[in-house]
Amino acid sequence: QVQLVESGGGLVQAGASLRLSCAASGRTFSRYAMGWFRQAPGKDREFVARISRSGGNTYYADSVKGRFAISRDNAKNTVYLQMNSLNPDDTAVYYCAADDQPFYTSDPRAYDYWGQGTQVTVSS
C-alpha cells in the first residue's frame, strides 16, 4: 500500500503561482511513477503531468505545458507540482497518483494509488 497526501492548494488570483506537494508513505516511493490529475466540477478527471521513477522523464498535458513543472525528491518521498501563470481554467481539485508500471500513460485508470486531493481556486 502507498498512502498519498497532497497539500499546498488555495485561493489565488490569475497570474499567481502555487506549489503543490504530495507526500508518500508506505512502500518504496522510487518504485512508482507519479502523476498529477485534476477534476473541475462537472468534468472528468484530467491528466496534468507525470514523472518517471527516477525523475528523468516528465510529461505534460498541452494545457499546462510551459506553465507547470513536476518534480520529485525520492529522499523525501515527495512529488511536487509547481504551477505558474495560473488562470481560472486551472481551478479544480488536484490529485496525485502513483503508478507501479514504468510506461507512460495519462489514463487515470492505470494509476494504483490516489491522494484525497487539494483544492486550487484561481480568481479572475
PDB file of N, CA and C in Angstrom, residues 53-124:
ATOM      1  N   ARG A  53      10.053   7.229 -12.502  1.00  0.00           N
ATOM      2  CA  ARG A  53      10.522   6.791 -11.195  1.00  0.00           C
ATOM      3  C   ARG A  53      11.767   7.554 -10.736  1.00  0.00           C
ATOM      4  N   SER A  54      12.688   7.754 -11.645  1.00  0.00           N
ATOM      5  CA  SER A  54      13.937   8.437 -11.292  1.00  0.00           C
ATOM      6  C   SER A  54      13.824   9.953 -11.379  1.00  0.00           C
ATOM      7  N   GLY A  55      12.755  10.420 -12.027  1.00  0.00           N
ATOM      8  CA  GLY A  55      12.610  11.851 -12.258  1.00  0.00           C
ATOM      9  C   GLY A  55      13.210  12.312 -13.573  1.00  0.00           C
ATOM     10  N   GLY A  56      13.766  11.388 -14.333  1.00  0.00           N
ATOM     11  CA  GLY A  56      14.449  11.767 -15.559  1.00  0.00           C
ATOM     12  C   GLY A  56      13.547  12.103 -16.719  1.00  0.00           C
ATOM     13  N   ASN A  57      12.303  11.639 -16.645  1.00  0.00           N
ATOM     14  CA  ASN A  57      11.353  11.910 -17.720  1.00  0.00           C
ATOM     15  C   ASN A  57      10.085  12.530 -17.171  1.00  0.00           C
ATOM     16  N   THR A  58       9.624  13.576 -17.838  1.00  0.00           N
ATOM     17  CA  THR A  58       8.394  14.241 -17.437  1.00  0.00           C
ATOM     18  C   THR A  58       7.479  14.410 -18.647  1.00  0.00           C
ATOM     19  N   TYR A  59       6.188  14.464 -18.371  1.00  0.00           N
ATOM     20  CA  TYR A  59       5.178  14.574 -19.408  1.00  0.00           C
ATOM     21  C   TYR A  59       4.107  15.545 -18.929  1.00  0.00           C
ATOM     22  N   TYR A  60       3.556  16.305 -19.873  1.00  0.00           N
ATOM     23  CA  TYR A  60       2.575  17.315 -19.508  1.00  0.00           C
ATOM     24  C   TYR A  60       1.394  17.320 -20.468  1.00  0.00           C
ATOM     25  N   ALA A  61       0.251  17.684 -19.939  1.00  0.00           N
ATOM     26  CA  ALA A  61      -0.890  17.987 -20.789  1.00  0.00           C
ATOM     27  C   ALA A  61      -0.593  19.278 -21.550  1.00  0.00           C
ATOM     28  N   ASP A  62      -1.120  19.377 -22.756  1.00  0.00           N
ATOM     29  CA  ASP A  62      -0.870  20.576 -23.559  1.00  0.00           C
ATOM     30  C   ASP A  62      -1.340  21.845 -22.853  1.00  0.00           C
ATOM     31  N   SER A  63      -2.396  21.714 -22.079  1.00  0.00           N
ATOM     32  CA  SER A  63      -2.991  22.881 -21.432  1.00  0.00           C
ATOM     33  C   SER A  63      -2.101  23.490 -20.355  1.00  0.00           C
ATOM     34  N   VAL A  64      -1.123  22.736 -19.872  1.00  0.00           N
ATOM     35  CA  VAL A  64      -0.262  23.251 -18.802  1.00  0.00           C
ATOM     36  C   VAL A  64       1.202  23.338 -19.208  1.00  0.00           C
ATOM     37  N   LYS A  65       1.518  22.838 -20.388  1.00  0.00           N
ATOM     38  CA  LYS A  65       2.912  22.815 -20.832  1.00  0.00           C
ATOM     39  C   LYS A  65       3.478  24.230 -20.863  1.00  0.00           C
ATOM     40  N   GLY A  66       4.652  24.395 -20.295  1.00  0.00           N
ATOM     41  CA  GLY A  66       5.286  25.705 -20.233  1.00  0.00           C
ATOM     42  C   GLY A  66       4.906  26.521 -19.011  1.00  0.00           C
ATOM     43  N   ARG A  67       3.865  26.095 -18.294  1.00  0.00           N
ATOM     44  CA  ARG A  67       3.440  26.823 -17.090  1.00  0.00           C
ATOM     45  C   ARG A  67       3.636  25.988 -15.821  1.00  0.00           C
ATOM     46  N   PHE A  68       3.464  24.687 -15.927  1.00  0.00           N
ATOM     47  CA  PHE A  68       3.572  23.799 -14.769  1.00  0.00           C
ATOM     48  C   PHE A  68       4.855  22.975 -14.888  1.00  0.00           C
ATOM     49  N   ALA A  69       5.383  22.593 -13.735  1.00  0.00           N
ATOM     50  CA  ALA A  69       6.564  21.738 -13.705  1.00  0.00           C
ATOM     51  C   ALA A  69       6.408  20.702 -12.603  1.00  0.00           C
ATOM     52  N   ILE A  70       6.590  19.448 -12.960  1.00  0.00           N
ATOM     53  CA  ILE A  70       6.534  18.360 -11.991  1.00  0.00           C
ATOM     54  C   ILE A  70       7.956  17.963 -11.620  1.00  0.00           C
ATOM     55  N   SER A  71       8.156  17.650 -10.356  1.00  0.00           N
ATOM     56  CA  SER A  71       9.465  17.201  -9.894  1.00  0.00           C
ATOM     57  C   SER A  71       9.260  16.259  -8.720  1.00  0.00           C
ATOM     58  N   ARG A  72      10.317  15.583  -8.332  1.00  0.00           N
ATOM     59  CA  ARG A  72      10.219  14.674  -7.191  1.00  0.00           C
ATOM     60  C   ARG A  72      11.527  14.653  -6.442  1.00  0.00           C
ATOM     61  N   ASP A  73      11.415  14.328  -5.173  1.00  0.00           N
ATOM     62  CA  ASP A  73      12.574  14.138  -4.314  1.00  0.00           C
ATOM     63  C   ASP A  73      12.390  12.765  -3.669  1.00  0.00           C
ATOM     64  N   ASN A  74      13.075  11.778  -4.189  1.00  0.00           N
ATOM     65  CA  ASN A  74      12.901  10.417  -3.682  1.00  0.00           C
ATOM     66  C   ASN A  74      13.429  10.253  -2.257  1.00  0.00           C
ATOM     67  N   ALA A  75      14.364  11.092  -1.866  1.00  0.00           N
ATOM     68  CA  ALA A  75      14.871  11.030  -0.492  1.00  0.00           C
ATOM     69  C   ALA A  75      13.807  11.503   0.504  1.00  0.00           C
ATOM     70  N   LYS A  76      12.910  12.368   0.033  1.00  0.00           N
ATOM     71  CA  LYS A  76      11.856  12.899   0.904  1.00  0.00           C
ATOM     72  C   LYS A  76      10.499  12.267   0.625  1.00  0.00           C
ATOM     73  N   ASN A  77      10.464  11.310  -0.295  1.00  0.00           N
ATOM     74  CA  ASN A  77       9.200  10.648  -0.658  1.00  0.00           C
ATOM     75  C   ASN A  77       8.121  11.661  -1.040  1.00  0.00           C
ATOM     76  N   THR A  78       8.510  12.624  -1.836  1.00  0.00           N
ATOM     77  CA  THR A  78       7.598  13.711  -2.173  1.00  0.00           C
ATOM     78  C   THR A  78       7.668  14.047  -3.658  1.00  0.00           C
ATOM     79  N   VAL A  79       6.502  14.326  -4.230  1.00  0.00           N
ATOM     80  CA  VAL A  79       6.413  14.828  -5.588  1.00  0.00           C
ATOM     81  C   VAL A  79       5.776  16.208  -5.533  1.00  0.00           C
ATOM     82  N   TYR A  80       6.211  17.077  -6.431  1.00  0.00           N
ATOM     83  CA  TYR A  80       5.766  18.459  -6.432  1.00  0.00           C
ATOM     84  C   TYR A  80       5.134  18.824  -7.774  1.00  0.00           C
ATOM     85  N   LEU A  81       4.288  19.836  -7.730  1.00  0.00           N
ATOM     86  CA  LEU A  81       3.773  20.425  -8.955  1.00  0.00           C
ATOM     87  C   LEU A  81       3.862  21.942  -8.794  1.00  0.00           C
ATOM     88  N   GLN A  82       4.817  22.538  -9.488  1.00  0.00           N
ATOM     89  CA  GLN A  82       4.952  23.982  -9.496  1.00  0.00           C
ATOM     90  C   GLN A  82       4.034  24.526 -10.580  1.00  0.00           C
ATOM     91  N   MET A  83       3.132  25.415 -10.195  1.00  0.00           N
ATOM     92  CA  MET A  83       2.142  25.948 -11.122  1.00  0.00           C
ATOM     93  C   MET A  83       2.329  27.456 -11.223  1.00  0.00           C
ATOM     94  N   ASN A  84       2.649  27.918 -12.408  1.00  0.00           N
ATOM     95  CA  ASN A  84       2.857  29.343 -12.663  1.00  0.00           C
ATOM     96  C   ASN A  84       1.801  29.873 -13.633  1.00  0.00           C
ATOM     97  N   SER A  85       1.667  31.175 -13.657  1.00  0.00           N
ATOM     98  CA  SER A  85       0.727  31.825 -14.581  1.00  0.00           C
ATOM     99  C   SER A  85      -0.654  31.180 -14.528  1.00  0.00           C
ATOM    100  N   LEU A  86      -1.145  30.995 -13.334  1.00  0.00           N
ATOM    101  CA  LEU A  86      -2.431  30.341 -13.162  1.00  0.00           C
ATOM    102  C   LEU A  86      -3.557  31.185 -13.750  1.00  0.00           C
ATOM    103  N   ASN A  87      -4.547  30.513 -14.273  1.00  0.00           N
ATOM    104  CA  ASN A  87      -5.733  31.191 -14.788  1.00  0.00           C
ATOM    105  C   ASN A  87      -6.985  30.476 -14.273  1.00  0.00           C
ATOM    106  N   PRO A  88      -8.144  31.097 -14.396  1.00  0.00           N
ATOM    107  CA  PRO A  88      -9.362  30.484 -13.824  1.00  0.00           C
ATOM    108  C   PRO A  88      -9.657  29.080 -14.357  1.00  0.00           C
ATOM    109  N   ASP A  89      -9.206  28.754 -15.570  1.00  0.00           N
ATOM    110  CA  ASP A  89      -9.421  27.412 -16.104  1.00  0.00           C
ATOM    111  C   ASP A  89      -8.642  26.351 -15.335  1.00  0.00           C
ATOM    112  N   ASP A  90      -7.690  26.755 -14.528  1.00  0.00           N
ATOM    113  CA  ASP A  90      -6.922  25.802 -13.721  1.00  0.00           C
ATOM    114  C   ASP A  90      -7.635  25.455 -12.419  1.00  0.00           C
ATOM    115  N   THR A  91      -8.745  26.084 -12.148  1.00  0.00           N
ATOM    116  CA  THR A  91      -9.499  25.797 -10.932  1.00  0.00           C
ATOM    117  C   THR A  91     -10.011  24.363 -10.936  1.00  0.00           C
ATOM    118  N   ALA A  92      -9.654  23.620  -9.897  1.00  0.00           N
ATOM    119  CA  ALA A  92     -10.022  22.205  -9.808  1.00  0.00           C
ATOM    120  C   ALA A  92      -9.505  21.644  -8.492  1.00  0.00           C
ATOM    121  N   VAL A  93      -9.936  20.425  -8.202  1.00  0.00           N
ATOM    122  CA  VAL A  93      -9.287  19.646  -7.157  1.00  0.00           C
ATOM    123  C   VAL A  93      -8.126  18.904  -7.820  1.00  0.00           C
ATOM    124  N   TYR A  94      -6.948  19.020  -7.232  1.00  0.00           N
ATOM    125  CA  TYR A  94      -5.754  18.396  -7.786  1.00  0.00           C
ATOM    126  C   TYR A  94      -5.405  17.156  -6.964  1.00  0.00           C
ATOM    127  N   TYR A  95      -5.146  16.063  -7.685  1.00  0.00           N
ATOM    128  CA  TYR A  95      -4.834  14.791  -7.064  1.00  0.00           C
ATOM    129  C   TYR A  95      -3.462  14.308  -7.517  1.00  0.00           C
ATOM    130  N   CYS A  96      -2.719  13.711  -6.603  1.00  0.00           N
ATOM    131  CA  CYS A  96      -1.534  12.986  -7.034  1.00  0.00           C
ATOM    132  C   CYS A  96      -1.860  11.491  -7.032  1.00  0.00           C
ATOM    133  N   ALA A  97      -1.134  10.763  -7.847  1.00  0.00           N
ATOM    134  CA  ALA A  97      -1.393   9.345  -8.010  1.00  0.00           C
ATOM    135  C   ALA A  97      -0.093   8.613  -8.295  1.00  0.00           C
ATOM    136  N   ALA A  98      -0.054   7.352  -7.911  1.00  0.00           N
ATOM    137  CA  ALA A  98       1.135   6.512  -8.086  1.00  0.00           C
ATOM    138  C   ALA A  98       0.833   5.370  -9.043  1.00  0.00           C
ATOM    139  N   ASP A  99       1.772   5.110  -9.934  1.00  0.00           N
ATOM    140  CA  ASP A  99       1.637   4.060 -10.936  1.00  0.00           C
ATOM    141  C   ASP A  99       2.832   3.128 -10.812  1.00  0.00           C
ATOM    142  N   ASP A 100       2.590   1.839 -10.597  1.00  0.00           N
ATOM    143  CA  ASP A 100       3.713   0.922 -10.419  1.00  0.00           C
ATOM    144  C   ASP A 100       4.261   0.401 -11.746  1.00  0.00           C
ATOM    145  N   GLN A 101       3.699   0.842 -12.853  1.00  0.00           N
ATOM    146  CA  GLN A 101       4.225   0.488 -14.161  1.00  0.00           C
ATOM    147  C   GLN A 101       5.069   1.639 -14.708  1.00  0.00           C
ATOM    148  N   PRO A 102       6.165   1.334 -15.392  1.00  0.00           N
ATOM    149  CA  PRO A 102       7.073   2.405 -15.833  1.00  0.00           C
ATOM    150  C   PRO A 102       6.649   3.109 -17.124  1.00  0.00           C
ATOM    151  N   PHE A 103       5.689   2.548 -17.841  1.00  0.00           N
ATOM    152  CA  PHE A 103       5.362   3.087 -19.149  1.00  0.00           C
ATOM    153  C   PHE A 103       4.426   4.270 -19.023  1.00  0.00           C
ATOM    154  N   TYR A 104       4.676   5.291 -19.841  1.00  0.00           N
ATOM    155  CA  TYR A 104       3.873   6.496 -19.773  1.00  0.00           C
ATOM    156  C   TYR A 104       2.410   6.209 -20.066  1.00  0.00           C
ATOM    157  N   THR A 105       1.542   6.781 -19.258  1.00  0.00           N
ATOM    158  CA  THR A 105       0.122   6.791 -19.535  1.00  0.00           C
ATOM    159  C   THR A 105      -0.511   8.013 -18.899  1.00  0.00           C
ATOM    160  N   SER A 106      -1.520   8.540 -19.543  1.00  0.00           N
ATOM    161  CA  SER A 106      -2.289   9.654 -18.992  1.00  0.00           C
ATOM    162  C   SER A 106      -3.670   9.182 -18.539  1.00  0.00           C
ATOM    163  N   ASP A 107      -3.902   7.872 -18.626  1.00  0.00           N
ATOM    164  CA  ASP A 107      -5.192   7.305 -18.257  1.00  0.00           C
ATOM    165  C   ASP A 107      -5.263   7.127 -16.749  1.00  0.00           C
ATOM    166  N   PRO A 108      -6.161   7.807 -16.074  1.00  0.00           N
ATOM    167  CA  PRO A 108      -6.225   7.678 -14.612  1.00  0.00           C
ATOM    168  C   PRO A 108      -6.507   6.258 -14.149  1.00  0.00           C
ATOM    169  N   ARG A 109      -7.132   5.443 -14.984  1.00  0.00           N
ATOM    170  CA  ARG A 109      -7.435   4.062 -14.587  1.00  0.00           C
ATOM    171  C   ARG A 109      -6.184   3.230 -14.398  1.00  0.00           C
ATOM    172  N   ALA A 110      -5.063   3.668 -14.942  1.00  0.00           N
ATOM    173  CA  ALA A 110      -3.815   2.918 -14.837  1.00  0.00           C
ATOM    174  C   ALA A 110      -3.090   3.162 -13.523  1.00  0.00           C
ATOM    175  N   TYR A 111      -3.492   4.166 -12.792  1.00  0.00           N
ATOM    176  CA  TYR A 111      -2.790   4.511 -11.555  1.00  0.00           C
ATOM    177  C   TYR A 111      -3.372   3.737 -10.390  1.00  0.00           C
ATOM    178  N   ASP A 112      -2.488   3.322  -9.499  1.00  0.00           N
ATOM    179  CA  ASP A 112      -2.874   2.366  -8.467  1.00  0.00           C
ATOM    180  C   ASP A 112      -3.299   3.002  -7.152  1.00  0.00           C
ATOM    181  N   TYR A 113      -2.709   4.135  -6.826  1.00  0.00           N
ATOM    182  CA  TYR A 113      -2.978   4.778  -5.538  1.00  0.00           C
ATOM    183  C   TYR A 113      -3.229   6.264  -5.770  1.00  0.00           C
ATOM    184  N   TRP A 114      -4.133   6.794  -4.952  1.00  0.00           N
ATOM    185  CA  TRP A 114      -4.546   8.185  -5.095  1.00  0.00           C
ATOM    186  C   TRP A 114      -4.569   8.882  -3.740  1.00  0.00           C
ATOM    187  N   GLY A 115      -4.276  10.188  -3.783  1.00  0.00           N
ATOM    188  CA  GLY A 115      -4.457  11.004  -2.603  1.00  0.00           C
ATOM    189  C   GLY A 115      -5.890  11.511  -2.518  1.00  0.00           C
ATOM    190  N   GLN A 116      -6.153  12.293  -1.502  1.00  0.00           N
ATOM    191  CA  GLN A 116      -7.510  12.776  -1.254  1.00  0.00           C
ATOM    192  C   GLN A 116      -7.814  14.061  -2.022  1.00  0.00           C
ATOM    193  N   GLY A 117      -6.788  14.695  -2.563  1.00  0.00           N
ATOM    194  CA  GLY A 117      -6.975  15.896  -3.359  1.00  0.00           C
ATOM    195  C   GLY A 117      -6.802  17.180  -2.570  1.00  0.00           C
ATOM    196  N   THR A 118      -6.430  18.238  -3.271  1.00  0.00           N
ATOM    197  CA  THR A 118      -6.309  19.562  -2.683  1.00  0.00           C
ATOM    198  C   THR A 118      -6.931  20.573  -3.658  1.00  0.00           C
ATOM    199  N   GLN A 119      -7.707  21.488  -3.111  1.00  0.00           N
ATOM    200  CA  GLN A 119      -8.454  22.432  -3.941  1.00  0.00           C
ATOM    201  C   GLN A 119      -7.564  23.593  -4.366  1.00  0.00           C
ATOM    202  N   VAL A 120      -7.612  23.892  -5.661  1.00  0.00           N
ATOM    203  CA  VAL A 120      -6.967  25.077  -6.209  1.00  0.00           C
ATOM    204  C   VAL A 120      -8.051  25.925  -6.865  1.00  0.00           C
ATOM    205  N   THR A 121      -8.151  27.159  -6.435  1.00  0.00           N
ATOM    206  CA  THR A 121      -9.135  28.081  -6.985  1.00  0.00           C
ATOM    207  C   THR A 121      -8.415  29.329  -7.467  1.00  0.00           C
ATOM    208  N   VAL A 122      -8.642  29.675  -8.725  1.00  0.00           N
ATOM    209  CA  VAL A 122      -7.997  30.835  -9.320  1.00  0.00           C
ATOM    210  C   VAL A 122      -9.078  31.844  -9.691  1.00  0.00           C
ATOM    211  N   SER A 123      -8.996  33.008  -9.096  1.00  0.00           N
ATOM    212  CA  SER A 123      -9.990  34.047  -9.378  1.00  0.00           C
ATOM    213  C   SER A 123      -9.481  34.964 -10.484  1.00  0.00           C
ATOM    214  N   SER A 124     -10.418  35.527 -11.223  1.00  0.00           N
ATOM    215  CA  SER A 124     -10.037  36.396 -12.353  1.00  0.00           C
ATOM    216  C   SER A 124      -9.919  37.843 -11.923  1.00  0.00           C
TER     217      SER A 124
END
